[in-house]
Short mmCIF file of C-alpha atoms and ligand atoms in Angstrom, two decimals:
data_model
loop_
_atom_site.label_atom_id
_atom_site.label_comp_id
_atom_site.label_asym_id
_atom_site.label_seq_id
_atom_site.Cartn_x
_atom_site.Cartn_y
_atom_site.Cartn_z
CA UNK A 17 -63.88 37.96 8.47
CA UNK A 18 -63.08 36.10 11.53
CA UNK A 19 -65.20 33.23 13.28
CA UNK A 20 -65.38 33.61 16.70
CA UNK A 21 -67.15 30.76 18.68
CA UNK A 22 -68.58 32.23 21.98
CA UNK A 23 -69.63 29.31 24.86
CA UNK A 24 -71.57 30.98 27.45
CA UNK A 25 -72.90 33.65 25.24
CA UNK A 26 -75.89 34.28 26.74
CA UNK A 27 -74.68 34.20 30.82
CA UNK A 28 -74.30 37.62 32.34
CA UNK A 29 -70.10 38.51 30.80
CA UNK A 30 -70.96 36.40 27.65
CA UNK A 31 -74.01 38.31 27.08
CA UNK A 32 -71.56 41.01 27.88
CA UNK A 33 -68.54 39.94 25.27
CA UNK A 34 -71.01 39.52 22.10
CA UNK A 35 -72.46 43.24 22.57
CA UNK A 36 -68.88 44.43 23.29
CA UNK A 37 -67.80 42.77 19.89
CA UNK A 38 -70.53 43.25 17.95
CA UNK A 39 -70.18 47.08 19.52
CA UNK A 40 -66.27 47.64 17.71
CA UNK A 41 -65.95 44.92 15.18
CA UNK A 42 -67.95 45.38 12.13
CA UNK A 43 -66.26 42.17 9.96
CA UNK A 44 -66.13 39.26 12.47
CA UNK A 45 -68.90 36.71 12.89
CA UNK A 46 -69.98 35.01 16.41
CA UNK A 47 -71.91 31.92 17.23
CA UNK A 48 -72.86 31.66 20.44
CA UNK A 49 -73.29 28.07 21.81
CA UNK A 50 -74.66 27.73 24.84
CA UNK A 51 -76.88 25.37 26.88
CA UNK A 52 -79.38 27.96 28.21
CA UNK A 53 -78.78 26.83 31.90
CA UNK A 54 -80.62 29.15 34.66
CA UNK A 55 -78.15 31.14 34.62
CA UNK A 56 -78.09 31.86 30.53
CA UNK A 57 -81.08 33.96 29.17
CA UNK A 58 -81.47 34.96 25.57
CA UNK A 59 -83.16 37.71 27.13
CA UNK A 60 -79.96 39.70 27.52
CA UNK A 61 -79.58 39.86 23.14
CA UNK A 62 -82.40 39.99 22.17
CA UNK A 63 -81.23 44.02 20.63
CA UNK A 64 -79.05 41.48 18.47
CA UNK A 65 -80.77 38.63 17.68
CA UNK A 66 -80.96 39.63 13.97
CA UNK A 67 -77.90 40.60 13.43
CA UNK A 68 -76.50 38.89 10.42
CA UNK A 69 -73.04 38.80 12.08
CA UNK A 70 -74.49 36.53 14.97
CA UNK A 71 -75.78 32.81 15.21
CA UNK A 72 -76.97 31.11 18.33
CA UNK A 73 -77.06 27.67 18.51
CA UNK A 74 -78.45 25.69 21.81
CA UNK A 75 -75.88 22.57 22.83
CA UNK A 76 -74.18 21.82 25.63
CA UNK A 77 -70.06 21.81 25.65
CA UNK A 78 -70.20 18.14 27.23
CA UNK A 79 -72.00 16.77 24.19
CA UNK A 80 -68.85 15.60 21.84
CA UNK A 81 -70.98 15.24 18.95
CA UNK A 82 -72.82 18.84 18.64
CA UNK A 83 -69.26 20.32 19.55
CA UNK A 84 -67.76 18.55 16.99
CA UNK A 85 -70.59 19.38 14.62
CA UNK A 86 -70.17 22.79 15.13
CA UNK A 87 -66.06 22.97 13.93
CA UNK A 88 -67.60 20.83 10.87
CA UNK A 89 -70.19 23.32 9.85
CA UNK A 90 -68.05 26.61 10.62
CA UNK A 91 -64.25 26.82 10.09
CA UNK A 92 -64.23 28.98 13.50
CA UNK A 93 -60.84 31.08 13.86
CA UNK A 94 -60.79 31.87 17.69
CA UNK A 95 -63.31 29.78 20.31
CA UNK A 96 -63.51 31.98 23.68
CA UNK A 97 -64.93 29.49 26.19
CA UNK A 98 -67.03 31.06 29.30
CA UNK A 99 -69.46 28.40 29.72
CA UNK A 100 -69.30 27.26 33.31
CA UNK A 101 -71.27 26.48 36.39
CA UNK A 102 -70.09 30.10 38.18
CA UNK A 103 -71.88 30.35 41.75
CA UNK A 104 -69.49 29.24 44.46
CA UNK A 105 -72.67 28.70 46.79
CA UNK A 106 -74.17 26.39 44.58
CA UNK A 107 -70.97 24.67 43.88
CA UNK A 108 -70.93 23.83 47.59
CA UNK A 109 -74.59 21.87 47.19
CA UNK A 110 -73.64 20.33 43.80
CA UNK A 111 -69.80 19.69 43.58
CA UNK A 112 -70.34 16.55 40.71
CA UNK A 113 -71.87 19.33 38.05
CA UNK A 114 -68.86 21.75 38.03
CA UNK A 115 -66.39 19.14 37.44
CA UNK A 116 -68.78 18.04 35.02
CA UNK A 117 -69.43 21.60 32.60
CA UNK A 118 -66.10 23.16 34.26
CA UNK A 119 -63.65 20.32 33.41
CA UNK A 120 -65.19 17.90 31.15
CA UNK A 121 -67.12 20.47 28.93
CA UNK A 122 -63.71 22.23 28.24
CA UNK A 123 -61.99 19.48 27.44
CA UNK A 124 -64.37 18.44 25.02
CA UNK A 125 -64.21 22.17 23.74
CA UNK A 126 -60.25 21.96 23.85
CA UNK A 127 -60.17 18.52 21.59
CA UNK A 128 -62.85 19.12 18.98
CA UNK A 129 -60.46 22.66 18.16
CA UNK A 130 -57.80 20.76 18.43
CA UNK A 131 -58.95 17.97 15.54
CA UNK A 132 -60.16 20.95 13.59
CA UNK A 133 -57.13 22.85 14.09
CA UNK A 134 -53.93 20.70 13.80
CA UNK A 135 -52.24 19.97 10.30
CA UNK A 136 -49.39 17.63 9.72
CA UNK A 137 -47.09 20.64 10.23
CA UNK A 138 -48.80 22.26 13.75
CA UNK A 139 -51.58 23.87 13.65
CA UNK A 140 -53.28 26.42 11.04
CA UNK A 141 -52.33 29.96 11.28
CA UNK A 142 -54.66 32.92 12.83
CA UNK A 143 -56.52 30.23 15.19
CA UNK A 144 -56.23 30.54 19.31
CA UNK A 145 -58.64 29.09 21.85
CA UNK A 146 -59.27 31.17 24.81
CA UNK A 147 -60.43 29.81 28.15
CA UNK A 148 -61.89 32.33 30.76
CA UNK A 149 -60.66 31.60 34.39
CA UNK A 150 -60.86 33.21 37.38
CA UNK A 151 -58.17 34.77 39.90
CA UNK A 152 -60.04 32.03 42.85
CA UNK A 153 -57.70 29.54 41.22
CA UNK A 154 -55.19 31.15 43.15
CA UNK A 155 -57.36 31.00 46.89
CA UNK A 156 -57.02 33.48 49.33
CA UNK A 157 -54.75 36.35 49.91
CA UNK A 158 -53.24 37.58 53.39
CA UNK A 159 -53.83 41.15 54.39
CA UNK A 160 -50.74 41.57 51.70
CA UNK A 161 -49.83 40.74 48.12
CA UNK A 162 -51.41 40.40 44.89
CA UNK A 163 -52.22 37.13 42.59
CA UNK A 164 -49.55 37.02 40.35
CA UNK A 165 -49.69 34.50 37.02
CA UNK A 166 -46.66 33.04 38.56
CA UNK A 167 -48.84 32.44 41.99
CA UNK A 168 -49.09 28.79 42.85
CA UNK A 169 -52.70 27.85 42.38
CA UNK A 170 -54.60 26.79 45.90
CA UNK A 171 -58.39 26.96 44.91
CA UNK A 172 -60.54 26.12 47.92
CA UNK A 173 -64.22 25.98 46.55
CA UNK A 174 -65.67 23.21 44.58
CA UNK A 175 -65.90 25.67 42.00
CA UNK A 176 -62.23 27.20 41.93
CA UNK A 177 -61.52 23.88 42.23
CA UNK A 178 -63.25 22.76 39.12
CA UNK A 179 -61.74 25.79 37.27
CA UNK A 180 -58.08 25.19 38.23
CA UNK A 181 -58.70 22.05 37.13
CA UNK A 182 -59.94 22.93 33.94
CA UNK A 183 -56.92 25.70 33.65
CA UNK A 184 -54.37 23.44 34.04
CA UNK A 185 -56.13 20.59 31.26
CA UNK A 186 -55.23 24.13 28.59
CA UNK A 187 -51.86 24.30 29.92
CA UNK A 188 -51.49 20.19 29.18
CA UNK A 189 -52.89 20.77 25.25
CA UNK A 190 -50.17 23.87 24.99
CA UNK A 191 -47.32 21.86 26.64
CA UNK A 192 -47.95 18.74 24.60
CA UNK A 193 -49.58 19.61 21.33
CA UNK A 194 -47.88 23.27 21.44
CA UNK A 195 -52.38 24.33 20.74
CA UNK A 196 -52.69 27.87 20.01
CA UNK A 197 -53.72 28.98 22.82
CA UNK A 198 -54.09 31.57 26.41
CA UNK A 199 -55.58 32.11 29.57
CA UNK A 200 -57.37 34.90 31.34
CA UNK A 201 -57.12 34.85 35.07
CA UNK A 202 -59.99 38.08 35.82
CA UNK A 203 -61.20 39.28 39.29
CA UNK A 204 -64.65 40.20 40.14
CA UNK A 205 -67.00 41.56 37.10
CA UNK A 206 -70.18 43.48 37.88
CA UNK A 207 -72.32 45.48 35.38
CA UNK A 208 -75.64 44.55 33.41
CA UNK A 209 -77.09 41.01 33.23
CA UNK A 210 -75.45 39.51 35.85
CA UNK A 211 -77.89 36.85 37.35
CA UNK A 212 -79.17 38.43 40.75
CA UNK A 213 -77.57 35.41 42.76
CA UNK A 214 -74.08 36.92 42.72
CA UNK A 215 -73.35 39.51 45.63
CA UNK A 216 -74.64 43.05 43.97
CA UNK A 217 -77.45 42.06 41.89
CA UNK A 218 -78.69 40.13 44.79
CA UNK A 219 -78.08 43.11 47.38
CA UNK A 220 -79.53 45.56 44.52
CA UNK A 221 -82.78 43.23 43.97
CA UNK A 222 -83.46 42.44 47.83
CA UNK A 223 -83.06 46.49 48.20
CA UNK A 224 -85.90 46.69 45.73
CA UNK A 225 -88.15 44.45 47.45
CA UNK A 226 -87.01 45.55 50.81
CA UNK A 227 -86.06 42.01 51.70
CA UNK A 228 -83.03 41.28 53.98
CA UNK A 229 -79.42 41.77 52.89
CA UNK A 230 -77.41 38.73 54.05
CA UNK A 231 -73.87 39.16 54.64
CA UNK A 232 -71.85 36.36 54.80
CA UNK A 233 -69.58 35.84 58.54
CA UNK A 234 -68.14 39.65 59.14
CA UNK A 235 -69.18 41.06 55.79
CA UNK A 236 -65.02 42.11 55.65
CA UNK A 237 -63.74 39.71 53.59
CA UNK A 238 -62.63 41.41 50.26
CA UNK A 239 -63.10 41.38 46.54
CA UNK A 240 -61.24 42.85 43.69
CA UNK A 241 -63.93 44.51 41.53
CA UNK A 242 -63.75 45.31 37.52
CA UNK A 243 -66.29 46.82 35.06
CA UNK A 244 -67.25 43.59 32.76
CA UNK A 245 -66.44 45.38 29.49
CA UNK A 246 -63.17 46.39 30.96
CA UNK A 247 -62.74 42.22 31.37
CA UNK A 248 -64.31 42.18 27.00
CA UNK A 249 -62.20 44.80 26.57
CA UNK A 250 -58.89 42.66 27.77
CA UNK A 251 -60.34 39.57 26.60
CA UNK A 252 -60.51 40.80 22.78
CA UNK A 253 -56.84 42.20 23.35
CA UNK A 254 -55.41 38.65 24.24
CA UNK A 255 -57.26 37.11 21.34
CA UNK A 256 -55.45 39.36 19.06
CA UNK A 257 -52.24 40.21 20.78
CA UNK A 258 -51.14 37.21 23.30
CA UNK A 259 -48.07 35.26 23.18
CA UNK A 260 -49.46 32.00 22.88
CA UNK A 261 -49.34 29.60 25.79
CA UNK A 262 -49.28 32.64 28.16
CA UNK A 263 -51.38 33.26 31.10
CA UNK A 264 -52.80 36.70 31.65
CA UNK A 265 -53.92 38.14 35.23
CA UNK A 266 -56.83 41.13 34.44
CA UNK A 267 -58.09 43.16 37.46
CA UNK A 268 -58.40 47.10 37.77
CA UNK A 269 -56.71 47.34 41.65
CA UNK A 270 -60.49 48.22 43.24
CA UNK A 271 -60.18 46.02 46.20
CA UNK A 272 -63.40 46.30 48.55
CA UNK A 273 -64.83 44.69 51.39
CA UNK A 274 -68.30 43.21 51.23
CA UNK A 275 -69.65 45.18 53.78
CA UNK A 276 -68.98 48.62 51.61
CA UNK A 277 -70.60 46.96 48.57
CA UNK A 278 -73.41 46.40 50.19
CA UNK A 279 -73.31 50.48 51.86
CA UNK A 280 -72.55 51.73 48.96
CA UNK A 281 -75.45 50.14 47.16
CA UNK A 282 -78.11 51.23 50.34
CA UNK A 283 -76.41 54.20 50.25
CA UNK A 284 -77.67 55.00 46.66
CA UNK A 285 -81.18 53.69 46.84
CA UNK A 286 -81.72 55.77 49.86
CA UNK A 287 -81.01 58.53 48.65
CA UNK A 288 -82.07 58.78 44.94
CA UNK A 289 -85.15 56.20 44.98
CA UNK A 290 -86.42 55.17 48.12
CA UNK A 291 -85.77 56.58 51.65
CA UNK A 292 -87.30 54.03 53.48
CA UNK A 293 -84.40 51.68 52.06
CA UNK A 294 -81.92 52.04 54.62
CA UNK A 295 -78.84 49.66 56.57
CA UNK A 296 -81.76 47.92 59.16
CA UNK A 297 -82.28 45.78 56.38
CA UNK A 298 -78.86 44.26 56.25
CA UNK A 299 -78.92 40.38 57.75
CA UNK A 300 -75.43 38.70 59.21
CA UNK A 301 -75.84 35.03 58.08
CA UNK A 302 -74.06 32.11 58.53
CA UNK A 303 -70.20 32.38 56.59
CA UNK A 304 -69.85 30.67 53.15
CA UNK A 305 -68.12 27.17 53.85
CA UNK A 306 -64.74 27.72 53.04
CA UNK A 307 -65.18 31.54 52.25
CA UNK A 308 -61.95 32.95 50.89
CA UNK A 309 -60.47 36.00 52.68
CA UNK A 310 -59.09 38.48 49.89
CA UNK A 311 -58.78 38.55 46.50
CA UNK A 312 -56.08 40.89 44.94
CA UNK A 313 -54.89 40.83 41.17
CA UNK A 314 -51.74 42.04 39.66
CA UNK A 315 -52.77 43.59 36.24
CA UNK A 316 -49.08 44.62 35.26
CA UNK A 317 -48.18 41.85 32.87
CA UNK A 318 -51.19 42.51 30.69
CA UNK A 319 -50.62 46.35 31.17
CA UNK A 320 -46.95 46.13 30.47
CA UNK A 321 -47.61 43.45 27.24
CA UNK A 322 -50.86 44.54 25.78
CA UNK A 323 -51.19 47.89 26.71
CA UNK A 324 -55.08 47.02 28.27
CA UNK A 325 -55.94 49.55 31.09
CA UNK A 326 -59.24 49.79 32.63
CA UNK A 327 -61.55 52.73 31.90
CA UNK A 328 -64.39 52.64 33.85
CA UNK A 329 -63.43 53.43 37.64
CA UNK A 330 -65.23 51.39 40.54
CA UNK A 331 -67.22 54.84 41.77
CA UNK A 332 -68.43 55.54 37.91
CA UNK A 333 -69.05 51.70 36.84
CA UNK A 334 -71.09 51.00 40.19
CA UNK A 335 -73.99 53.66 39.60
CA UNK A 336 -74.29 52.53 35.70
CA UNK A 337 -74.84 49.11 37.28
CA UNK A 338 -77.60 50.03 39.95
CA UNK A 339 -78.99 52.45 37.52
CA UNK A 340 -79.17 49.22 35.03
CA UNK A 341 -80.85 47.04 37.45
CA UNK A 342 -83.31 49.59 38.37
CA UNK A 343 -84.02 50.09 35.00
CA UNK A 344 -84.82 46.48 34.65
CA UNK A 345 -86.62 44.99 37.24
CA UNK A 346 -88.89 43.31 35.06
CA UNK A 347 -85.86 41.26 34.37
CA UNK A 348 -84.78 40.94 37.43
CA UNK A 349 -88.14 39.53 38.69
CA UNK A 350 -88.54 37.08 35.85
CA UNK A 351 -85.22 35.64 36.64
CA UNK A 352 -86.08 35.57 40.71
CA UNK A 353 -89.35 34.32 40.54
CA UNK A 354 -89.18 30.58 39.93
CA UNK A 355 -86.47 28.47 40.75
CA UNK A 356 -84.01 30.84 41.91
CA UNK A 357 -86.64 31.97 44.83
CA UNK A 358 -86.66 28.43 46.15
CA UNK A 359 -82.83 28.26 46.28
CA UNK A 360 -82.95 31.16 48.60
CA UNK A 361 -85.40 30.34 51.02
CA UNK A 362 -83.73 26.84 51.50
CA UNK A 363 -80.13 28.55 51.28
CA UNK A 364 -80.54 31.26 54.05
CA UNK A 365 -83.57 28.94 55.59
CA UNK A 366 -85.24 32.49 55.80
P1 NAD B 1294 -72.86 32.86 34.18
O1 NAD B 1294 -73.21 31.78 35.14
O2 NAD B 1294 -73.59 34.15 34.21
O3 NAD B 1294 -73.00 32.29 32.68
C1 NAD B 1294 -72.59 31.01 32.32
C2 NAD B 1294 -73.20 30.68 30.96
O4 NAD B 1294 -72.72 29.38 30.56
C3 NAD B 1294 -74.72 30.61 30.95
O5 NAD B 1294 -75.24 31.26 29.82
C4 NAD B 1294 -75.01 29.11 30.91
O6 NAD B 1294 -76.25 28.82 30.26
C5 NAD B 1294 -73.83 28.61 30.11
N1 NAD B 1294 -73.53 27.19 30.34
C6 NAD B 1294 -73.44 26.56 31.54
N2 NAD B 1294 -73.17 25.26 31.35
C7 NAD B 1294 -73.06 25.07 30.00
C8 NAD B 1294 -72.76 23.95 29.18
N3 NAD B 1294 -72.55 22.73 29.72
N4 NAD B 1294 -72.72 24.11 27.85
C9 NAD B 1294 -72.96 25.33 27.28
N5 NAD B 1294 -73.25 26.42 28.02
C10 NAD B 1294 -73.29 26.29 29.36
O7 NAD B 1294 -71.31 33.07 34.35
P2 NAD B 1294 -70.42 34.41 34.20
O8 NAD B 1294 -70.37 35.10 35.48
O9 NAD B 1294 -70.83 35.11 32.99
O10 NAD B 1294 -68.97 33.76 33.98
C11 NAD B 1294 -68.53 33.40 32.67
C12 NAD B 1294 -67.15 32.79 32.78
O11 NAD B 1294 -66.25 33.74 33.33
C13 NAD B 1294 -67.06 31.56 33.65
O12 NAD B 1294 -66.19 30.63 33.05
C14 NAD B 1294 -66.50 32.08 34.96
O13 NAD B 1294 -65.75 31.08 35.62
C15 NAD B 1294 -65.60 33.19 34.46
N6 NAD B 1294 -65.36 34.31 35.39
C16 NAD B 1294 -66.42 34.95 35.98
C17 NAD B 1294 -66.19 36.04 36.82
C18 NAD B 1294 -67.32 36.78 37.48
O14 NAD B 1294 -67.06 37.66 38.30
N7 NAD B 1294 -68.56 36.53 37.15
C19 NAD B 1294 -64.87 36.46 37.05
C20 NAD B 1294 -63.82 35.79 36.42
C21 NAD B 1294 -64.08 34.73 35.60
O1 TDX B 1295 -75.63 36.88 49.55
C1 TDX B 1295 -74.39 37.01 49.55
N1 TDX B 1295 -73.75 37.53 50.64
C2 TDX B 1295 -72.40 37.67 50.72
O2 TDX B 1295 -71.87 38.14 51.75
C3 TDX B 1295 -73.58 36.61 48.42
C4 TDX B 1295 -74.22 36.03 47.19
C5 TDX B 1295 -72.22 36.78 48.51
N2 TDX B 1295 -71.65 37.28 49.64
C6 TDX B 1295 -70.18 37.46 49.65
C7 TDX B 1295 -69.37 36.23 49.28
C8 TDX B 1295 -68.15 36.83 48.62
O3 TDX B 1295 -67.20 37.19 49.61
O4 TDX B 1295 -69.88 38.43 48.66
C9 TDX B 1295 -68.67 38.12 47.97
C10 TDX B 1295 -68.97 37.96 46.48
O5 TDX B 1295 -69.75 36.79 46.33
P1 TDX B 1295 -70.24 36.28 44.90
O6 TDX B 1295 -70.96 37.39 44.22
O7 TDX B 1295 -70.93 34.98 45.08
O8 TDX B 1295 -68.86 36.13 44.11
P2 TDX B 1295 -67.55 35.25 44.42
O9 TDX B 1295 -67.83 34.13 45.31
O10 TDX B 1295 -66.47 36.22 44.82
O11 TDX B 1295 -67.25 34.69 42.93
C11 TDX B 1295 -67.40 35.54 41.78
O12 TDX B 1295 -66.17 36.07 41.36
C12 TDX B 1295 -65.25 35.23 40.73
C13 TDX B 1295 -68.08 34.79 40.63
O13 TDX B 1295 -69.29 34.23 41.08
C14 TDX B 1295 -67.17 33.75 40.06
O14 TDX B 1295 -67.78 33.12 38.94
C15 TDX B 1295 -65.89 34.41 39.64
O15 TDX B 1295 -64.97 33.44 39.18
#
C-alpha cells in the first residue's frame, strides 16, 4: 500500500488527481494537505470524503513544523506537490505571495522529504517527490517551435517566474543530494473544478450570466490545451515509471488561439442552451502585462519513455467541460459570489 502525499488536493487538477487515483488504484492511500486558499474548495470531494483510502489535513506547505509533522505521523512513499498560487493576473497584483507558496512552500516540502527520506547509504527505496510545473517556465514561443525539456527557461510573469524558480530549487536537491525525484512541465488543463478565474470557466460562467467576455489585447495569442486527467493520467505514469532526476514535458499538440476558445464556447451555448447568448457579448480589454505569445509543448520524450498518450481529444474534452459547468452552476456561483466578484470589477474596472 503506497502513501501518497497530495499538496493542493483540493484546487481544481488536485481535486482532479485524487478522483483520478482513487478512480484506478484500489491499494494506495492519499492525504491531501492543503491550505484551503480561494482557490481550494473541499467542495470538489466531497463524493470521497469517506473514503477510508483518503485523509485531508488543513496546513499550509510554508509552515515547517505541520510539514514536518506530517512525514512523522505517515511514512509517505511518493509526495506530488501542486500547491501553488496559479493565476498569472493575480500574480501581477501580488508578486511577494508566489515567491512565497511557489518557492518557499516547496522548499520546505522538498527538505522535510528529504530528512524523512535519506539514510546513511542514499535514500530509502520506492520513495520519489514530484513537483508539478508548468511549460510558462519556458516563456513565449515564436510563430514556430515547441518547448522542449532541453528549452532554456525565460519565464516572464511573476508567476512563471516563481515556478522556474521553484523548478530549478528540485533540480539543486537532485544534483546535490542525488533526492529521488522528477518534474512535470504540463500545458494548459481544462475540465471540472477549475476555479472560474482561469480563461474557460470564466468565459463559460460570464456566458451564463450574460455578462461581458473580456479578451485580453487581440484575443490571438495561443495556448496549448490538455484534458486534466490526461495531465493525472501522465502524472501517475512518472511517479511509477520516471528516471529519476528527469524532467518530463506533457501536452496533447491542441494549440488554440484565445479568440476560438472563447467561439467555440458561445458557439455551444447558443445553440444547445440559450440563443440569446451570442459573440455581442465578447469585450476587448486592456492586454495582460507581459502576456506571453504562444505556448507549444513537445510531448515526445514522455511518449517515447513512458508510453503516456492523451485520450481525450480537444473537440470531445471541451463539451464534457461546458456540459460540467452547466451542470454546476450552483458551484460556480458560490465560488463567484464573494471575493472573487470584487477582484473582477476592480480588475477589468467594469
Ligand atoms: P489551483 O489554484 O486551482 O489550486 C491550488 C491549490 O493549492 C488550492 O487548493 C490551494 O488551496 C492550494 N494552496 C495554495 N497555497 C497553498 C499553501 N501555501 N499550502 C497548501 N496548499 C496551498 O491550481 P491548479 O490549476 O490546480 O494548479 C495546480 C498546480 O499545477 C500548480 O502548481 C500549477 O502551477 C500547476 N499547473 C497548472 C496548470 C493549469 O493549467 N492549471 C498547468 C500546468 C501546471
Ligand atoms: O479573462 C481572460 N481573458 C483572456 O483573454 C482570462 C482570464 C484570460 N485570457 C487569456 C490570457 C491567456 O492568454 O486567456 C489565456 C489563458 O489565460 P489563463 O486561463 O489565465 O491561463 P494562463 O495564463 O495561460 O495560465 C494557465 O496555464 C498554465 C494556468 O493559470 C497556470 O497555472 C498554468 O501554469
Amino acid at each position: 500500500m503506497k502513501t501518497y502525499l497530495v499538496t493542493g488536493g483540493a484546487g481544481f487538477i488536485g481535486s482532479n488527481f485524487v478522483h483520478y487515483m482513487l478512480r484506478k488504484h484500489k491499494d494506495i492511500h492519499i492525504i491531501n494537505v492543503d491550505k484551503l486558499t480561494y482557490a481550494g474548495n473541499l467542495e470538489n470531494l466531497k463524493d470521497i470524503e469517506k473514503n477510508p483510502n483518503y485523509t485531508f489535513v488543513k496546513a499550509d506547505i510554508c509552515d515547517k513544523e505541520a510539514v514536518e509533522a506530517l512525514f512523522q505521523k505517515y511514512d509517505v512513499d511518493y509526495v506530488v506537490n501542486f500547491a501553488a498560487e496559479s493565476h498569472v493576473d493575480r500574480s501581477i497584483r501580488e508578486p511577494e505571495l508566489f515567491a512565497k507558496t511557489n518557492v518557499l512552500g516547496t522548499v520546505t516540502l522538498l527538505n522535510a522529504a528529504k530528512n524523512a527520506w535519506e539514510t546513511e547509504n542514499g535514500f530509502k527505496e520506492g520513495k520519489k517527490y514530484l513537483q508539478v510545473s508548468t511549460d510558462e517556465v519556458y516563456g513565449s514561443l515564436g510563430k514556430e517551435g515547441y518547448f522542449m525539456e532541453t528549452t532554456p527557461l525565460d519565464p516572464h510573469s511573476p508567476y512563471s517566474s516563481s515556478k522556474a524558480s521553484a523548478d530549478l530549487m528540485v533540480k539543486a536537491y537532485y544534483d546535490t543530494y542525488k533526492m529521488p525525484l522528477n518534474i512535470t512541465r504540463c500545458s494548459n488543463n481544462y475540465g471540472p473544478y477549475q476555479f472560474p478565474e482561469k480563461l474557460i470557466p470564466l468565459i463559460i460562467n460570464n456566458c451564463v450570466n450574460k455578462k461581458p467576455l473580456p479578451i485580453y489585447g487581440d484575443g490571438m495569442n495561443i495556448r496549448d490545451w490538455l484534458y486534466v486527467d490526461d495531465h493525472c493520467k501522465a502524472i501517475d505514469m512518472v511517479l511509477e515509471k520516471g528516471t529519476i532526476g528527469q524532467v518530463y514535458n506533457v501536452g496533447g499538440h491542441n494549440e488554440r488561439n484565445n479568440i476560438y476558445i472563447v467561439k467555440t464556447i458561445i458557439s455551444f451555448i447558443h445553440d444547445n442552451i440559450d440563443a440569446t447568448v451570442d459573440e455581442t457579448l465578447i469585450k476587448y480589454v486592456e492586454d495582460r502585462k507581459g502576456h506571453d505569445r504562444r505556448y507549444g509543448i513537445d510531448p515526445q520524450k514522455i511518449k517515447t519513455d513512458l508510453g503516456w498518450y492523451p485520450e481525450t481529444t480537444f473537440e470531445m474534452g471541451i463539451i464534457k467541460t461546458i456540459k460540467w459547468y452547466l451542470q454546476n452552476k450552483e458551484w460556480m456561483e458560490r465560488l463567484t459570489s464573494g471575493e472573487y466578484e470584487n477582484y473582477y470589477k476592480n480588475y477589468y474596472k467594469m
